[in-house]
Amino acid sequence: MEEIPVKVAVRVRPLLSKEILHNQQVCVRLVQNANQVIIGKDHVFTFDFVFGENSTQEEVYAVCIKPLLVSLTEGYNALVFAYGQTGSGKTYTIGGEDSASVAADERGIIPRAIQELFHHISEHRNINFHVKVSYIEIYKEELRDLLDLETSMKDLHIREDEKGNTVIVGSKEFQVECADEVISLLESGNAARHTGTTQMNEHSSRSHAIFTISIHQKQSAEYQNAAQDSISSKFHFVDLAGSERLAKTGNTGERFKESVKINSGLFALGNVISALGDPKRKSAHIPYRDAKITRILKDSLGRNAKIVMITCISPSSLDFDESLNSLKYANRAKNIRNKPVVNYNPEKDRIDEMEPEIRLLQEALQSQQVSNQHLHDLNEEKGRVSSLEEKLTRLQVQYFSYRNCVDEALLLLVDLNDDVSLRRSQRDRLQSWISMVQKVRKEALTVQETDTGTETSPVPHHITVLQQKRDLEKCQVLAMNEELFSQKNHEVQILQNQTKALLQEKKEQQEFLKEAQETQRLQGYTSPPVLFLAQMTEFHIRRQIILSKLEDQDKVLHCHLPDQSDEEEDNTRCEEKTSYKCSINQTWTQNHASLCFLPDVSDMKHQVDKSGLSNKSALQTDTNTGEESDSLQNSHVINMQKLTNSELRLAKTEQKIRKLALNMKRKEELIKDLVRTGKDALSVSWQCSLKISQLEQEIEQAKTQLSETQKQLQEPDSKELRDIPEKVMLQKECQKKTEAAKLKVQKREARELAQKVAQLKHQLSQIEERLCEESEKKK
Ligand code: ADP
Ligand code: MG
């Protein structure tokens, strides 16, 4: 495939009459033989074609466009676009002007191309040509159908077909038969552009216009050649918006934004041209999607079209910058290389592509039909079977009713045969009938047996089948149910596990709670005074019990002491008891030294028993003498005194301990309250310190104010005002001011104090409330 570079032409228009009037200088020269343009002193550019001020429209067309038109008729796509600043001659060159105001030899490219195309068509009678035209305008990046202004901008969309050709969906494509028809459409489109010019400021110079001729050619039937059926191609004629810079238009605000949008198309086109002109472009991304104009021209710019760019420039030195820029822009386009190919009928290609698909679809359809037939047959068969089954059921029912009748008749006839006196012939007939019936029944029975195997079933075959069918259905339902049940069971299992886990958790939590309660309770008891009190009460109870016992013993002792000649048995018991008490006293005295050691009741009893026993044995050996009783009595009295003393001491210590416990409790509470109040006091002190700092600042301010006023007061002194009454007045004013300031300060202080008091009261009430709450809790 041959690579063809984009052809770039430069056309320099003559100075316009107004430019001549303004005596504007020419800054562009051409070197025709070398196809060079020299702008200014030393900017030289070489292009494919250069056209000077004297070049005619025919010349431009013949050199630049005619080859493209030939290519179009051969099946290639073609694109010509005019680039340049506003007023450089783009529309004039392209032929977008009102043809009524233009002389025949001044007509631009489009009308000439149209004329030539239809001339070509008329010369090729053997080919059927279908020509369509469309005329689109892009203004502020919105599409506008110049051939159908009714079409909304929103209904026009740029799309790409499966072959990568750009299509403007929603645009009107007019099928045309002759050149005049196309010219009139072109004129109406141009008029729409010019209407825009009157409505909007310089609309046409700010919009891109794309006039497209699409041709579809096919050999006539008599000349038809299998190799080349039909060709489709299109020719874009693009009149671009003015390329002047924004600064030159002096647009601001909304106009500036509009200009940005308009120029963004040209900018995008420049980028696409640069990217396409880059020798490494194969790997580079071509930014076609950046603007509508590049999207529309995508299939022509980068792929499959013969392109001519006509750069129009003004020769005026006033337009030097813009002309230079246009030439630079054109210079970049020179590097673009395209690979145009003839566009054979895309429909044929599509049919070729689709053929295997169609074949597949046909096959699928056939198989579908076959399967449908099968299905139909199957359905019919099923219907027949069901109707037969119904018939069979009916017949079976009839058969059973007949058999019942026959059975009954047989019984009756057998009776008749036995009882009634019949004629011999009648009896013979009856007998033969009975035997026949019996034979038939036997046969029926054997048939049934063979049908159902060895077992004789009274149920007919079809009924069994039906029943089995029903059973099968039931089984299926049951199987489904079973599945469901198993699922549900599984779910239930999961739920049960979850509940178990939850219950376990609950148990653990309850245990934990119990433990916590226990520890709390223990903590309550382990408070040293409380524990001690509890121990003391226990001890007191035990002591009371022992004392009461001792007292009982004493009473007995006192009763028996005067009469020592009592029965031996009584004496022995008495002595036993005395010795018992004595031993107790001894034991108690021994233990009394260490009061804090609290003996267990059982231990004590044990000790008492032990001592009692030892004394008992001693008493058994010793004789009852008076000395001994005296000493015993004395020791008892001493012991009693000691006991009462220790009792008193114990009571006192108990009281002290109780007091101590109470004190400790109170102190504990007080400590807690102190901590709380300390925290409160801290916050209050923090607030107070803040206020103090604020007040200090205010004092500082007041001081500075005071010093200023004093200065002001001193100033009149220094200036030695002669006007003494005025000085006095000033001093008075100052005094008044200071008094007012003082009052203000006092008032503020009073307010702050009141606030503080209120705060303190509030805190006090809070503390009281807390105390009440805590006392309630304790209760
Ligand atoms: P553009 O479309 O670039 O804004 P136009 O095509 O409207 O510019 O041209 C501006 C003016 O210059 C028009 O009056 C047009 O007739 C005139 N003009 C442009 N090119 C030529 C030319 N080559 N010869 C004579 N007049 C020209
Ligand atoms: Mg124009």
Short mmCIF file of C-alpha atoms and ligand atoms in Angstrom, two decimals, residues 85-92 96-97 193-194 204-207 239-242, ligand 2:
data_model
loop_
_atom_site.label_atom_id
_atom_site.label_comp_id
_atom_site.label_asym_id
_atom_site.label_seq_id
_atom_site.Cartn_x
_atom_site.Cartn_y
_atom_site.Cartn_z
CA GLN A 85 -6.94 33.70 10.05
CA THR A 86 -10.29 35.40 9.55
CA GLY A 87 -10.36 37.35 6.30
CA SER A 88 -7.46 35.43 4.78
CA GLY A 89 -9.68 33.96 1.99
CA LYS A 90 -10.69 30.50 3.28
CA THR A 91 -14.37 30.76 2.45
CA TYR A 92 -13.54 32.43 -0.83
CA GLY A 96 -18.71 28.83 0.75
CA GLU A 97 -19.76 32.26 -0.42
CA ARG A 193 -24.10 30.17 8.04
CA HIS A 194 -24.57 33.76 6.97
CA SER A 204 -19.17 32.04 10.28
CA SER A 205 -15.58 33.07 10.97
CA ARG A 206 -15.84 31.36 14.33
CA SER A 207 -17.29 28.04 13.16
CA ASP A 239 -13.78 25.63 5.93
CA LEU A 240 -12.10 26.01 9.32
CA ALA A 241 -12.69 28.79 11.82
CA GLY A 242 -10.33 31.77 11.86
MG MG B 2 -14.86 32.46 6.22
#
